[in-house]
Coordinates of C-alpha atoms in Angstrom, one line a residue:
Chain A
M1 CA 89.7 96.5 65.7
T2 CA 89.3 98.1 69.5
T3 CA 88.3 101.6 70.3
R4 CA 88.3 103.1 73.4
R5 CA 84.3 103.0 72.8
T6 CA 84.7 98.9 73.3
A7 CA 87.2 98.7 75.1
F8 CA 85.1 101.0 77.8
F9 CA 82.2 98.0 77.0
H10 CA 84.8 95.4 77.3
G11 CA 85.5 96.3 80.6
I12 CA 82.1 96.7 81.6
K13 CA 81.0 93.1 80.3
A14 CA 84.1 91.8 81.8
E15 CA 83.0 92.7 84.9
S16 CA 79.7 92.4 84.9
P17 CA 79.5 88.8 86.3
I18 CA 81.2 89.8 89.5
L19 CA 78.4 92.0 90.3
L20 CA 75.9 88.6 90.9
G21 CA 78.3 88.6 93.9
T22 CA 78.5 92.6 94.9
I23 CA 75.1 93.0 94.8
P24 CA 74.2 91.1 97.5
F25 CA 77.1 92.4 99.5
G26 CA 76.5 95.8 99.1
L27 CA 73.0 95.2 100.2
I28 CA 74.4 93.0 103.1
Y29 CA 76.7 96.2 104.4
G30 CA 73.5 97.9 104.0
V31 CA 71.7 96.1 106.2
S32 CA 74.7 96.2 108.8
A33 CA 74.6 99.7 109.2
R34 CA 71.0 99.9 109.7
S35 CA 71.2 97.3 112.2
F36 CA 73.9 99.3 114.2
H37 CA 71.7 102.7 113.9
L38 CA 74.2 104.0 111.8
P39 CA 72.6 107.0 110.2
P40 CA 72.3 105.7 106.3
V41 CA 73.6 109.1 105.5
L42 CA 76.9 108.3 107.0
A43 CA 77.0 104.5 106.2
Q44 CA 76.4 105.9 102.1
A45 CA 79.2 108.0 102.5
M46 CA 81.3 105.5 102.9
S47 CA 80.8 103.7 99.8
V48 CA 82.0 106.7 98.3
I49 CA 84.5 107.9 100.3
I50 CA 86.2 104.7 101.6
F51 CA 85.1 102.6 98.2
A52 CA 86.3 99.2 99.9
G53 CA 83.9 96.6 101.0
S54 CA 85.4 94.7 103.2
A55 CA 87.3 97.7 105.5
Q56 CA 83.7 99.4 105.6
F57 CA 82.1 96.6 107.2
V58 CA 84.6 96.1 109.4
V59 CA 84.5 100.5 110.2
I60 CA 80.6 100.2 110.9
Q61 CA 81.7 96.9 113.1
L62 CA 84.4 98.6 115.4
L63 CA 81.9 101.9 115.0
N64 CA 79.6 100.2 117.0
A65 CA 81.4 98.8 119.3
S66 CA 82.8 102.6 120.5
V67 CA 86.5 101.1 119.5
P68 CA 88.5 105.0 119.2
A69 CA 89.0 106.3 116.1
G70 CA 92.6 106.1 116.1
I71 CA 92.4 102.4 116.4
I72 CA 89.5 102.3 113.8
L73 CA 91.6 104.5 110.9
L74 CA 94.8 101.8 112.0
T75 CA 92.6 98.8 111.4
A76 CA 91.4 100.3 108.3
C77 CA 94.6 100.8 107.1
I78 CA 95.7 97.3 107.8
I79 CA 93.3 95.6 106.2
N80 CA 93.4 98.4 103.0
L81 CA 97.2 97.4 102.7
R82 CA 96.2 94.9 100.1
H83 CA 96.0 97.8 98.0
A84 CA 99.2 99.0 97.7
L85 CA 100.3 95.8 96.1
Y86 CA 97.4 96.1 93.5
S87 CA 99.0 99.4 92.8
A88 CA 102.2 98.2 92.3
S89 CA 101.1 95.2 90.2
I90 CA 99.0 97.7 87.8
A91 CA 102.0 100.7 88.1
P92 CA 104.0 99.3 85.0
H93 CA 99.9 99.3 82.9
L94 CA 100.2 103.0 83.6
K95 CA 103.1 104.2 83.2
Q96 CA 102.0 105.4 79.6
R97 CA 98.6 107.5 80.8
G98 CA 98.4 110.7 81.8
W99 CA 98.1 112.1 85.2
S100 CA 94.6 112.3 85.2
W101 CA 94.6 108.6 84.6
R102 CA 96.8 107.9 87.1
L103 CA 94.6 109.9 89.8
L104 CA 91.2 108.5 88.4
L105 CA 92.2 104.9 88.8
P106 CA 93.5 104.6 91.9
Y107 CA 90.8 105.4 93.2
L108 CA 88.9 102.3 91.8
L109 CA 91.1 100.1 92.3
T110 CA 89.3 97.6 94.0
D111 CA 89.5 93.5 94.7
E112 CA 87.0 92.8 92.3
A113 CA 87.9 95.4 89.6
Y114 CA 92.1 95.1 89.7
A115 CA 91.4 91.3 89.9
V116 CA 89.7 91.6 85.8
S117 CA 92.2 94.3 84.9
I118 CA 95.1 92.8 86.0
I119 CA 94.0 90.0 83.8
H120 CA 92.9 91.6 80.4
Y121 CA 96.7 93.5 81.2
Q122 CA 98.6 90.5 81.5
G123 CA 96.5 89.0 78.9
P124 CA 98.1 88.5 75.0
D125 CA 95.4 91.3 73.7
K126 CA 97.7 94.1 72.4
S127 CA 95.2 97.0 72.9
P128 CA 96.3 100.6 73.5
F129 CA 93.2 100.9 75.5
K130 CA 93.1 98.7 78.5
H131 CA 93.1 101.5 80.7
W132 CA 89.2 102.2 79.6
Y133 CA 88.4 98.4 79.9
F134 CA 89.9 99.0 83.3
L135 CA 88.1 102.6 83.9
G136 CA 84.5 100.4 82.4
A137 CA 84.8 97.6 85.1
G138 CA 85.8 99.8 87.7
L139 CA 82.6 102.5 87.1
I140 CA 80.4 99.7 86.5
L141 CA 81.5 98.2 89.7
W142 CA 81.9 101.5 91.9
L143 CA 77.7 102.1 90.6
T144 CA 76.8 98.7 91.3
W145 CA 78.2 99.2 94.9
Q146 CA 76.5 102.4 95.7
I147 CA 73.2 100.7 94.6
G148 CA 73.4 97.7 96.5
T149 CA 74.4 99.8 99.7
A150 CA 71.6 102.2 98.6
A151 CA 69.0 99.1 98.5
G152 CA 70.7 97.6 101.6
L153 CA 70.1 101.1 103.5
L154 CA 66.1 100.9 102.4
L155 CA 65.5 97.3 102.6
G156 CA 67.1 96.6 106.2
A157 CA 66.2 94.0 108.4
H158 CA 64.0 92.6 105.2
I159 CA 67.2 90.3 104.5
P160 CA 67.1 87.3 106.5
A161 CA 70.3 86.2 107.9
S162 CA 69.9 82.4 106.9
W163 CA 69.8 83.5 103.2
S164 CA 73.8 83.5 103.3
L165 CA 73.8 86.4 100.8
D166 CA 77.9 87.2 102.2
F167 CA 78.9 84.0 100.7
T168 CA 78.7 85.5 97.4
L169 CA 81.6 87.4 98.4
P170 CA 84.2 84.2 98.4
L171 CA 82.3 82.7 95.9
T172 CA 83.2 86.1 93.8
F173 CA 87.0 85.4 94.5
I174 CA 86.8 81.7 94.0
A175 CA 85.7 82.1 90.2
L176 CA 88.7 84.7 89.6
V177 CA 91.1 82.8 91.2
I178 CA 91.0 79.0 90.1
P179 CA 91.4 80.6 86.4
A180 CA 94.6 82.8 87.1
L181 CA 96.6 79.6 88.1
K182 CA 97.7 78.9 85.4
K183 CA 101.3 77.5 86.4
R184 CA 102.9 75.2 89.1
A185 CA 104.0 78.3 91.1
D186 CA 100.5 80.3 91.2
A187 CA 99.0 77.6 91.9
I188 CA 101.1 76.2 95.0
A189 CA 101.2 80.6 96.0
A190 CA 97.2 80.2 96.5
G191 CA 97.2 77.0 98.5
T192 CA 100.4 78.1 101.1
A193 CA 98.6 82.0 101.2
G194 CA 95.4 80.3 101.7
L195 CA 96.5 77.2 104.3
A196 CA 98.9 80.3 105.8
A197 CA 95.7 82.5 106.3
L198 CA 93.9 79.9 108.3
L199 CA 96.5 79.3 110.7
V200 CA 97.4 83.5 111.0
A201 CA 93.5 84.3 111.2
R202 CA 93.9 85.2 114.8
L203 CA 96.1 88.2 114.5
P204 CA 95.6 90.9 115.1
F205 CA 93.4 93.7 113.0
N206 CA 93.5 91.6 110.0
S207 CA 97.1 91.9 110.1
G208 CA 97.3 88.1 109.2
L209 CA 95.9 88.9 105.9
L210 CA 98.8 89.9 104.3
V211 CA 101.2 87.9 106.3
A212 CA 100.0 85.1 104.6
T213 CA 100.1 86.7 101.1
F214 CA 103.6 87.4 102.0
I215 CA 103.9 83.9 102.4
G216 CA 101.9 82.4 99.7
I217 CA 104.7 84.7 97.6
A218 CA 107.4 83.3 98.7
L219 CA 106.8 80.0 98.6
G220 CA 105.3 80.7 94.3
L221 CA 108.8 82.0 94.0
L222 CA 111.1 79.7 95.6
S223 CA 109.0 76.8 93.6
E224 CA 109.4 78.8 89.8
G225 CA 112.4 78.8 91.0
G226 CA 112.9 75.1 91.1
E227 CA 110.8 74.7 88.2
K228 CA 112.8 77.3 86.1
K229 CA 116.8 75.8 87.0
Q230 CA 115.3 71.9 86.0
H231 CA 114.3 73.6 82.7
S232 CA 116.9 75.7 82.0
S233 CA 118.6 72.1 81.8
N234 CA 115.8 69.9 79.8
E235 CA 116.7 72.4 77.2
S236 CA 119.7 71.6 76.4
S237 CA 118.1 67.7 75.0
A238 CA 114.4 68.4 74.6
T239 CA 113.6 70.9 71.6
G240 CA 112.1 74.0 73.3
E241 CA 108.7 73.6 71.3
K242 CA 107.5 70.9 74.2
Q243 CA 107.8 72.9 77.2
P244 CA 104.5 75.0 77.2
R245 CA 102.6 71.9 76.8
A246 CA 104.1 70.6 79.7
Q247 CA 103.9 73.0 81.8
E248 CA 100.3 73.4 80.9
L249 CA 100.0 69.8 81.9
T250 CA 101.6 70.9 85.5
A251 CA 99.8 73.5 85.2
S252 CA 96.2 71.2 85.9
E253 CA 98.1 69.0 87.9
G254 CA 98.6 72.3 90.0
T255 CA 95.4 73.6 90.5
G256 CA 94.1 69.7 91.3
M257 CA 96.7 69.6 94.1
V258 CA 95.0 72.3 95.5
D259 CA 91.7 70.5 95.6
T260 CA 93.2 67.5 97.2
Q261 CA 94.7 69.7 100.2
E262 CA 91.9 70.5 100.9
E263 CA 90.2 67.6 100.5
K264 CA 92.8 65.8 102.7
R265 CA 92.1 68.5 105.6
K266 CA 88.8 66.3 106.0
Chain B
M1 CA 81.5 114.9 113.3
I2 CA 84.8 113.4 114.4
T3 CA 83.0 110.2 113.0
W4 CA 82.5 112.3 109.5
L5 CA 86.4 113.1 110.1
L6 CA 87.4 109.6 111.2
I7 CA 85.8 108.4 107.1
L8 CA 87.4 111.5 105.4
G9 CA 90.5 109.9 107.4
I10 CA 90.1 106.3 106.0
G11 CA 89.3 107.8 102.5
A12 CA 92.7 109.6 102.3
A13 CA 94.4 107.2 103.7
T14 CA 92.9 104.2 101.3
Y15 CA 93.0 106.4 98.3
A16 CA 96.4 107.2 99.3
T17 CA 97.5 103.6 99.3
R18 CA 96.2 103.2 95.8
L19 CA 97.9 105.9 94.6
S20 CA 101.1 104.9 95.9
F21 CA 103.4 103.0 93.9
I22 CA 101.7 103.5 90.6
T23 CA 102.6 107.6 91.6
I24 CA 106.6 106.3 92.7
F25 CA 106.6 103.4 89.7
S26 CA 105.4 106.2 87.0
K27 CA 108.8 107.7 86.5
R28 CA 111.2 105.5 87.0
E29 CA 111.5 101.7 86.0
I30 CA 110.7 98.8 87.9
P31 CA 113.0 96.2 88.7
A32 CA 112.7 92.7 87.2
P33 CA 112.7 91.2 90.8
V34 CA 110.1 93.4 91.8
L35 CA 108.1 92.3 88.9
R36 CA 108.6 88.4 89.6
V37 CA 107.5 88.8 93.2
L38 CA 104.0 90.7 91.8
R39 CA 102.8 88.3 89.5
F40 CA 101.6 86.1 92.3
V41 CA 99.7 88.8 94.3
P42 CA 96.6 88.5 93.2
V43 CA 96.8 84.9 93.3
A44 CA 97.5 85.0 96.8
V45 CA 95.8 88.1 98.7
L46 CA 92.5 86.3 96.6
S47 CA 92.9 83.0 98.5
A48 CA 94.7 84.2 102.0
I49 CA 90.5 85.7 101.4
I50 CA 89.1 82.8 100.4
W51 CA 89.8 79.9 103.1
P52 CA 89.6 81.2 106.0
Q53 CA 85.4 82.3 105.0
L54 CA 85.5 78.7 103.8
F55 CA 86.8 76.7 106.5
L56 CA 86.8 79.1 109.9
V57 CA 84.0 79.6 112.0
N58 CA 84.6 81.9 114.4
N59 CA 88.0 82.2 114.3
A60 CA 88.0 78.5 115.0
F61 CA 89.1 75.3 111.8
D62 CA 85.3 73.5 111.3
L63 CA 85.2 70.5 108.1
S64 CA 82.2 69.4 110.2
T65 CA 79.0 69.2 109.0
A66 CA 77.8 72.6 110.9
N67 CA 79.8 74.1 108.5
P68 CA 78.6 73.5 104.5
R69 CA 80.7 76.2 103.9
W70 CA 83.5 74.8 102.6
L71 CA 81.7 72.2 100.9
A72 CA 79.8 74.4 98.9
G73 CA 83.6 76.4 98.4
L74 CA 85.2 73.6 96.9
I75 CA 82.0 72.8 94.4
A76 CA 82.2 76.1 93.4
A77 CA 85.9 75.7 92.8
L78 CA 86.1 72.9 90.4
I79 CA 82.7 74.6 88.6
A80 CA 85.3 77.5 88.1
W81 CA 88.4 75.0 87.3
R82 CA 85.8 72.8 84.8
T83 CA 84.1 76.1 83.2
R84 CA 85.8 79.6 83.4
N85 CA 82.2 80.8 84.0
V86 CA 82.3 83.6 87.3
L87 CA 78.4 83.3 86.8
L88 CA 77.8 79.8 86.7
T89 CA 80.7 79.6 89.6
I90 CA 78.8 81.7 91.7
G91 CA 75.1 80.3 91.0
V92 CA 76.2 77.3 91.6
G93 CA 78.0 77.9 94.9
M94 CA 75.2 80.1 96.3
A95 CA 72.8 76.9 95.1
A96 CA 74.6 74.3 97.1
L97 CA 75.4 76.3 100.3
W98 CA 71.7 76.6 100.2
I99 CA 70.3 73.2 99.4
L100 CA 73.5 71.5 102.2
Q101 CA 72.3 74.1 105.0
W102 CA 68.5 72.4 103.5
V103 CA 70.0 68.8 104.0
L104 CA 72.1 69.3 106.4
H105 CA 69.6 70.8 109.5

């Protein structure tokens, strides 16, 4: 039987492997802030007030380059626009919650907390306390980000760049995205979004990320539409029970396809 | 002072972005086509963040041995696919990168 407390701790537990990637990311942020001679209080305050790693990174770089405040604000907004997508995606699951939940949880809606919570929300489990799961995942990530930042600010230059700790960020996302590729359409959306991101990387203010995301979503929808047509024509002759299995098969082919696509680019 | 105001502004904008649709959709039904689109959000965004970090060096496509990240990323992807274990994926991916960096340089 799931209670509020167990849901909360399950959220913490589900988030904890990701913290292995968050700690070094926070460290590097703190180290970079120090190397840019940003006041440590300011750098730590950014982790509390903004609480969005990639935007914080870009902001300290732009502050260091003395870019005008208006441009920095605009850039940060564009980088964070993906959170509007997360907001829309998590919204149906928060409809039944009171306003205090709907004000608190958005503050914790980071990439990492979103990824873990949405998988739980979309999962087969019918627990009525999934918002407690989200809270657990979000709070432990928040705490880790603050500690990582503080540690990076304290350690400063003692962490050499050759350790490549920044690589833990894409690794974390790889670990989250691959198991989420359940259908062929998911793999197509992921593959095309990734390829598109390479092609539009030079667009200003990091806006390429959103362009690539929309391209991936569009192609995912298109391939899903094609799949559905095929399925409905099959359904009249075949038994319905075989369908899920067939879909699982195409799903594993799908992930394989992304890999071969990556390999082809050799 | 201006820096503090800027940070408060970015913080407010970030929170407003995260709050946006949760508030808009709190009272009304979300149309079915919108839900279909939203299902693809996580995989598409995360991939669009991952790929450039693996294949681009200074904004240029690099699949040479001077850039071991794409190979380490590919190994991590295989681990994630076979094991679905986050800890193992990050661990093996980092180890792969360190070994490749050590071998190739």
